[in-house]
XYZ file of C-alpha atoms in Angstrom:
497
model
C -8.628 21.755 4.501
C -11.410 25.263 5.460
C -9.272 27.484 7.493
C -11.230 27.847 10.692
C -10.782 23.921 11.284
C -7.262 25.215 13.080
C -8.742 28.535 14.614
C -8.257 29.102 18.397
C -8.318 31.518 20.670
C -4.873 31.033 21.788
C -2.188 28.706 20.267
C 0.943 27.976 22.893
C 3.671 26.844 20.076
C 5.212 24.034 22.720
C 3.839 21.816 25.226
C 7.280 21.874 27.584
C 6.859 23.571 30.996
C 5.448 26.420 30.319
C 2.952 25.667 27.905
C 2.278 23.047 29.274
C 1.215 24.828 32.932
C -0.036 28.460 30.268
C -2.930 25.122 28.150
C -4.126 24.428 31.197
C -4.254 27.698 32.707
C -5.648 28.840 30.213
C -8.045 25.488 28.920
C -9.478 26.673 33.410
C -12.150 29.289 30.981
C -14.503 26.918 28.859
C -15.325 29.327 26.669
C -11.484 29.254 25.580
C -10.199 27.955 22.867
C -6.963 26.310 23.170
C -4.224 25.042 20.561
C -1.185 23.482 21.858
C 1.510 21.987 19.010
C 3.976 20.073 20.025
C 7.135 18.351 18.139
C 6.796 15.149 20.046
C 4.535 12.655 20.540
C 2.387 12.575 24.383
C 4.062 10.645 27.611
C 1.429 9.096 28.518
C 2.099 5.822 29.238
C 5.260 6.065 28.044
C 7.283 4.401 31.288
C 10.837 5.117 29.244
C 9.661 9.068 29.940
C 7.694 8.703 33.508
C 10.612 7.015 34.907
C 12.502 8.834 36.384
C 15.133 6.632 36.774
C 14.875 6.555 32.846
C 16.035 9.509 32.145
C 19.714 8.821 30.724
C 18.603 6.581 28.494
C 17.072 9.674 26.508
C 19.250 11.818 25.421
C 20.604 11.514 21.977
C 17.506 9.180 21.562
C 14.814 9.687 19.421
C 12.647 12.355 21.566
C 15.963 14.498 21.816
C 16.634 16.584 19.738
C 20.146 16.846 20.137
C 21.617 20.315 19.456
C 25.989 20.515 18.475
C 27.526 22.859 19.834
C 30.090 24.845 16.628
C 34.044 24.578 17.799
C 34.815 26.206 20.790
C 37.753 28.858 21.306
C 39.252 26.948 24.763
C 38.265 23.276 23.527
C 34.328 22.150 24.545
C 32.904 21.281 21.032
C 31.554 17.437 21.831
C 29.360 19.370 24.323
C 24.995 17.264 23.429
C 22.926 20.697 24.300
C 19.353 17.851 24.798
C 15.708 19.558 23.678
C 13.719 17.077 24.693
C 11.171 16.202 21.692
C 7.197 14.958 23.901
C 4.893 16.471 25.844
C 6.626 17.525 29.237
C 9.622 19.100 27.049
C 12.295 18.261 29.152
C 10.670 18.448 32.811
C 10.075 15.317 30.254
C 14.029 14.660 29.638
C 16.057 15.584 32.523
C 16.046 14.720 36.615
C 13.657 17.459 37.660
C 15.774 18.531 40.315
C 13.710 21.249 41.738
C 14.934 24.925 43.255
C 13.047 28.496 44.357
C 14.943 31.473 42.960
C 16.827 33.030 45.543
C 15.977 35.766 46.923
C 18.437 37.166 45.384
C 17.996 36.046 42.000
C 14.253 37.401 41.776
C 15.602 40.915 43.400
C 17.830 41.330 41.217
C 15.313 39.977 37.676
C 13.149 42.803 38.790
C 16.153 45.332 39.642
C 16.738 44.898 35.659
C 13.000 45.413 34.942
C 10.654 42.507 35.265
C 8.458 44.212 37.511
C 6.261 42.246 40.444
C 8.853 39.314 40.174
C 10.822 40.820 42.707
C 10.951 37.355 46.229
C 8.538 39.531 48.622
C 5.539 39.103 45.708
C 6.707 35.084 44.220
C 7.330 33.749 47.680
C 3.566 32.939 47.416
C 4.094 31.002 43.372
C 5.734 28.239 45.051
C 2.709 26.822 47.506
C 0.912 26.680 44.155
C 2.621 24.604 41.692
C 0.787 21.397 41.768
C 4.098 19.813 40.849
C 4.854 17.068 43.511
C 8.309 19.062 45.112
C 9.735 16.812 47.520
C 13.191 15.926 48.903
C 14.322 12.442 47.811
C 12.803 9.822 49.710
C 14.994 8.237 52.980
C 14.680 4.176 50.305
C 16.464 6.535 47.519
C 19.555 7.639 49.537
C 22.850 5.060 48.298
C 24.969 4.738 51.358
C 27.805 6.309 49.531
C 25.555 9.620 48.564
C 24.801 10.015 52.085
C 28.529 9.132 52.575
C 28.847 11.552 50.282
C 27.219 14.250 51.983
C 28.904 14.018 55.410
C 33.066 14.425 53.733
C 31.214 17.132 51.638
C 30.183 18.478 55.359
C 33.406 17.438 57.110
C 35.987 19.121 53.929
C 34.071 21.504 52.770
C 32.682 23.498 56.675
C 29.106 23.657 54.459
C 25.951 22.966 56.514
C 23.552 20.079 56.613
C 19.969 20.884 54.258
C 17.123 19.220 54.947
C 15.174 20.146 51.765
C 16.444 23.239 49.908
C 13.454 24.287 49.350
C 12.544 25.758 52.936
C 15.029 28.951 53.220
C 17.166 30.610 51.482
C 20.891 29.473 51.906
C 24.594 30.293 50.783
C 26.223 27.621 50.723
C 24.891 23.451 52.378
C 25.337 20.215 50.914
C 21.863 17.417 51.276
C 19.738 15.551 48.912
C 18.177 17.640 46.438
C 14.201 18.193 45.938
C 13.118 16.385 43.424
C 9.718 16.863 41.519
C 8.851 12.590 41.814
C 6.370 10.168 42.955
C 8.617 8.564 45.285
C 6.345 5.818 45.603
C 7.117 4.523 41.997
C 9.818 6.911 40.814
C 7.454 8.577 38.353
C 7.930 11.991 37.764
C 6.156 15.375 38.995
C 6.346 16.048 35.145
C 4.770 19.793 33.459
C 2.971 17.542 31.610
C 1.460 15.212 34.543
C 1.434 17.506 36.336
C -1.292 20.172 34.355
C -1.936 18.385 31.509
C -2.631 14.765 32.517
C -5.627 15.700 34.641
C -7.502 17.714 31.808
C -6.460 16.813 28.540
C -9.082 14.541 27.311
C -11.740 16.179 30.034
C -11.571 19.809 28.171
C -13.034 20.090 24.885
C -11.109 23.403 24.234
C -7.641 22.721 24.775
C -6.563 20.653 21.364
C -3.112 18.904 21.456
C -1.024 18.343 17.953
C 1.161 16.429 18.335
C 4.372 15.172 16.690
C 3.306 18.486 14.923
C 6.648 20.504 14.325
C 6.657 24.405 14.155
C 9.272 26.211 10.855
C 7.140 29.810 11.317
C 4.752 32.004 12.515
C 2.465 33.356 10.364
C 2.324 37.424 10.669
C 0.287 39.866 9.914
C 2.600 43.007 9.493
C 3.697 44.305 12.857
C 1.175 41.115 14.297
C 1.442 37.564 14.728
C -1.792 35.414 14.110
C -0.825 31.783 13.795
C 2.371 29.578 13.017
C 2.541 27.285 10.317
C 3.241 23.799 11.181
C 4.255 20.342 10.004
C 2.411 16.766 10.677
C 4.135 13.908 11.101
C 2.160 12.766 8.036
C 4.026 15.620 6.039
C 0.936 18.323 6.084
C 1.720 21.678 6.222
C -0.919 23.764 7.131
C -1.528 27.368 9.221
C -2.533 27.068 13.120
C -4.496 30.909 13.613
C -5.135 32.437 17.150
C -8.073 34.875 17.142
C -5.821 36.534 20.211
C -2.395 35.981 21.030
C 0.272 33.622 19.855
C 1.925 31.977 23.275
C 5.878 31.081 22.043
C 7.229 28.178 24.051
C 9.305 26.283 22.157
C 12.524 26.297 24.887
C 15.833 28.817 25.191
C 16.700 26.996 21.730
C 13.895 27.046 19.168
C 12.344 30.500 20.437
C 14.710 32.099 18.801
C 15.075 29.551 16.009
C 11.885 29.661 14.699
C 12.420 33.950 15.502
C 15.087 33.813 13.332
C 13.447 32.226 10.429
C 10.185 34.517 10.721
C 12.168 37.836 9.905
C 12.271 38.937 13.620
C 16.089 39.172 14.205
C 19.170 40.706 13.171
C 18.919 41.874 9.645
C 21.999 41.225 8.239
C 22.380 38.313 9.675
C 19.222 37.373 7.217
C 20.052 38.485 4.202
C 22.656 36.646 4.184
C 20.307 33.726 4.237
C 17.699 35.444 2.415
C 15.140 35.531 4.512
C 12.946 38.155 4.381
C 12.825 40.805 6.839
C 9.964 41.187 8.904
C 11.828 43.488 11.989
C 14.831 44.115 12.173
C 16.172 43.374 15.925
C 19.149 42.669 16.588
C 19.300 40.906 20.120
C 17.887 37.783 18.645
C 19.807 34.614 19.423
C 22.590 37.092 21.019
C 23.574 36.482 25.447
C 22.700 33.179 25.165
C 23.977 31.052 28.424
C 25.232 28.263 29.719
C 26.545 26.601 32.801
C 29.526 24.240 32.464
C 29.483 21.717 34.066
C 33.324 19.545 34.724
C 33.720 15.465 35.383
C 35.869 14.014 37.804
C 35.419 10.530 38.139
C 36.614 8.119 39.753
C 36.399 3.998 40.546
C 35.562 2.474 43.211
C 36.637 -0.587 45.285
C 33.058 -2.855 43.854
C 29.402 -2.384 43.203
C 27.840 0.135 45.021
C 24.086 -0.556 46.540
C 21.218 -0.113 43.823
C 18.836 1.967 45.205
C 18.562 5.834 43.985
C 15.531 8.377 42.572
C 18.340 8.950 39.722
C 20.850 8.345 40.297
C 21.985 11.949 40.932
C 20.188 12.489 43.858
C 23.028 14.709 46.121
C 24.937 17.647 45.422
C 27.060 20.637 47.660
C 26.457 23.816 47.116
C 29.745 26.496 47.983
C 30.980 30.119 48.427
C 33.812 31.149 47.885
C 33.620 34.536 47.937
C 31.201 36.786 50.722
C 30.718 39.869 48.895
C 28.962 36.796 46.525
C 24.949 37.236 46.102
C 24.216 32.711 46.635
C 27.046 29.791 46.110
C 29.362 30.607 43.814
C 29.493 26.506 43.204
C 27.186 23.825 42.988
C 28.072 20.055 42.914
C 26.026 16.558 41.588
C 27.386 13.579 42.838
C 26.333 11.198 40.230
C 26.273 7.021 41.294
C 27.375 6.697 37.340
C 30.421 6.719 36.120
C 29.899 10.002 33.744
C 31.778 8.933 30.918
C 30.568 9.351 27.292
C 33.229 12.839 26.935
C 36.725 11.139 28.721
C 35.415 8.356 27.045
C 36.244 9.601 23.556
C 39.394 11.704 24.552
C 40.812 8.198 25.339
C 40.043 7.260 28.583
C 38.358 3.958 30.217
C 34.366 3.430 31.699
C 35.281 1.876 35.045
C 32.950 -0.581 35.353
C 32.552 0.095 39.327
C 32.632 4.580 39.647
C 30.919 7.499 40.603
C 31.733 11.152 39.349
C 31.106 14.088 41.117
C 30.097 17.074 38.738
C 31.309 20.719 39.960
C 29.826 23.530 37.968
C 29.236 27.779 37.628
C 25.431 28.688 38.620
C 25.996 32.101 37.341
C 28.504 31.983 34.262
C 30.101 35.530 32.545
C 30.307 34.022 29.258
C 28.084 35.139 26.338
C 27.723 33.220 23.178
C 25.481 33.276 19.942
C 22.668 31.250 18.616
C 22.597 31.664 14.581
C 21.369 30.822 11.404
C 23.341 28.731 8.645
C 20.571 28.316 6.514
C 16.975 29.350 5.639
C 15.956 25.728 5.765
C 14.214 25.380 8.830
C 14.799 21.488 9.159
C 18.821 22.501 10.031
C 19.953 22.485 13.168
C 20.335 26.531 14.277
C 24.329 26.749 15.137
C 24.774 27.122 18.812
C 27.992 28.402 20.220
C 28.393 29.703 23.763
C 31.565 30.763 23.611
C 32.808 29.174 26.615
C 35.645 30.441 29.367
C 35.667 33.480 27.267
C 35.052 36.420 30.014
C 37.739 38.452 30.382
C 38.862 37.842 33.660
C 38.680 34.210 33.062
C 36.301 33.525 36.446
C 34.099 30.722 34.433
C 37.675 28.887 34.347
C 38.727 29.725 37.662
C 35.629 28.591 39.508
C 35.937 25.275 37.433
C 39.377 24.966 38.620
C 38.680 25.385 42.517
C 35.186 23.242 42.444
C 37.929 20.369 40.731
C 40.342 21.177 43.759
C 36.996 21.346 46.191
C 35.735 17.705 44.589
C 39.445 15.759 45.236
C 39.466 17.057 48.368
C 35.879 14.692 48.790
C 37.433 12.497 47.664
C 39.842 12.175 50.168
C 37.741 12.595 53.035
C 36.679 9.550 54.866
C 33.651 8.044 54.343
C 33.434 8.282 51.087
C 37.382 7.343 50.996
C 37.435 4.322 52.326
C 34.509 3.632 48.796
C 36.942 4.606 46.600
C 40.005 3.315 44.712
C 41.621 5.638 42.346
C 40.671 9.040 40.160
C 39.774 8.002 36.504
C 39.771 11.261 34.734
C 40.954 13.633 34.267
C 43.168 12.119 36.292
C 45.718 10.126 33.879
C 47.546 10.319 30.920
C 44.467 13.019 29.859
C 45.735 17.113 31.280
C 43.068 18.643 28.915
C 40.030 20.227 28.742
C 36.960 19.242 27.361
C 35.487 16.477 29.299
C 32.552 18.811 30.557
C 29.107 17.999 30.099
C 26.750 20.760 29.872
C 22.776 21.552 30.366
C 21.195 24.132 28.425
C 20.734 26.990 30.034
C 19.639 29.892 27.605
C 18.476 32.888 27.123
C 18.755 33.576 23.139
C 17.417 36.745 23.136
C 15.962 39.763 24.990
C 13.096 40.354 25.718
C 11.610 43.071 27.240
C 11.488 43.692 30.889
C 7.555 43.728 32.363
C 6.582 42.886 28.931
C 7.149 39.506 26.906
C 6.619 41.679 23.807
C 9.922 41.738 21.741
C 9.915 45.189 20.485
C 7.397 45.639 16.774
C 5.968 42.964 17.539
C 2.431 42.292 18.661
C -0.518 39.359 19.003
C 2.575 37.029 20.364
C 4.314 36.761 23.683
C 7.347 34.328 24.657
C 7.281 32.242 27.594
C 9.826 29.568 27.410
C 12.738 27.882 30.328
C 15.758 29.466 31.128
C 15.046 33.713 29.348
C 16.083 35.913 32.031
C 16.876 39.367 32.520
C 19.170 38.258 35.311
C 21.902 35.022 35.301
C 20.506 31.736 36.060
C 20.960 28.993 38.206
C 20.717 25.715 37.709
C 17.846 23.698 38.382
C 14.581 26.284 38.282
C 11.851 24.372 36.773
C 9.440 25.620 40.016
C 9.597 29.591 38.416
C 9.428 28.058 34.911
C 5.917 26.669 36.102
C 5.189 29.885 37.911
C 4.455 31.877 34.782
C 0.959 29.726 33.861
C -0.704 30.470 37.641
C -2.570 33.895 38.220
C -2.530 36.872 40.989
C -4.598 36.352 43.951
C -6.719 38.732 41.663
C -7.534 36.136 39.374
C -5.978 38.433 36.956
C -3.655 35.449 34.175
C -0.320 36.454 34.489
C 0.212 38.119 30.122
C -2.403 41.100 32.286
C 0.670 42.136 35.316
C 3.130 41.928 32.336
C 4.719 38.667 33.921
C 8.565 38.146 32.564
C 9.618 34.356 32.667
C 9.637 31.051 31.553
């Protein structure tokens, strides 16, 4: 196949949240050609993907890379790390709870070197997002979720919040803001908002679906393109005249770097991978926010209406010196029992769950390769609950105590029959369910170009100079928005997703 058949001005690796925005923005210029490399199929006309409330049916299926966790020193070794294999990435796969970062988060990132990403300059970008971000619609507000909000407010004393994105908050309880269309329960994902309107209208945009990227094509210190494998097994190189933009997510971006010879030299040499650039930070500082699961059986069935079965939540700030909330809770209108059932608990016919999690955990892990074969999944070692002062474990224990206090408080208490887990015959940690929140390798503040590399920029979900908090899709999308002076984000040194 002639080489110029796969030559573009920009090559975007990953058609997820960041990649969708960047491809849409770049192709606004009709003279710029862009190829998007997406490992999964299209989400167009896929009701199983586009219907928000069907998100749980995607977990562990053929649209999920489903990365496992290595054995953990303090348990919690059976946690599913779902990463979407479909256009739109995890915004086509998760619950689309969407929060603006708190001003303290933005300022913390800028203080650590992400110039231009402080709270004041970034506030303007939220209004320019194309996604339809709205509070859970009144018709979707289930009666038991409403009673959870009332009980949580009474038990904790936090304020009720109507619209978590309206103003900064330190604590509060209410219904989440979601990126969805309430009239038909359809997602307003990155692909729906940024690619669907233009993908058939712009001849300068090429989306290569079910095309898996497995190694960067390097010319000395410059990235020229990427080696890919199509669905039919054909392998070829997609090359860029200008830049390769790595948007493959918190797991697959470092995986791709490592298989390309960019990473810790000792680890790469041990696997027989030729070292192109010794960069020890690749794969380090992997970050996750563990989420404990507490399940109650209800006295009977609960109403059916919902946006996505986890429509309300609670934020608590235990430490008044802490910047922002230090505990977050989801309230699920279903019994979330995947891991508890593995431990011997029985799933109740009717039930609900609360899931306290740690917004800014202190434990740090790493991602590494176990084989030179790119088809072998990387190892994820989050080292849960290994921080020196045991902050993470103490935070979750506090969360369980608060959850139980809410469950004893009316009007929620009247719905609940008994605690299913972790009460009962088991008393062990191991029922955690987690959403990936990684910072897998070091990206220099203000730049995006890993040390010593040219021609490639890294934009992906959840790498951060400072700690992340959950539910951050809006700031991922901001990477693709221009400055008021019309400059592209990579002209201003945007640091982000």
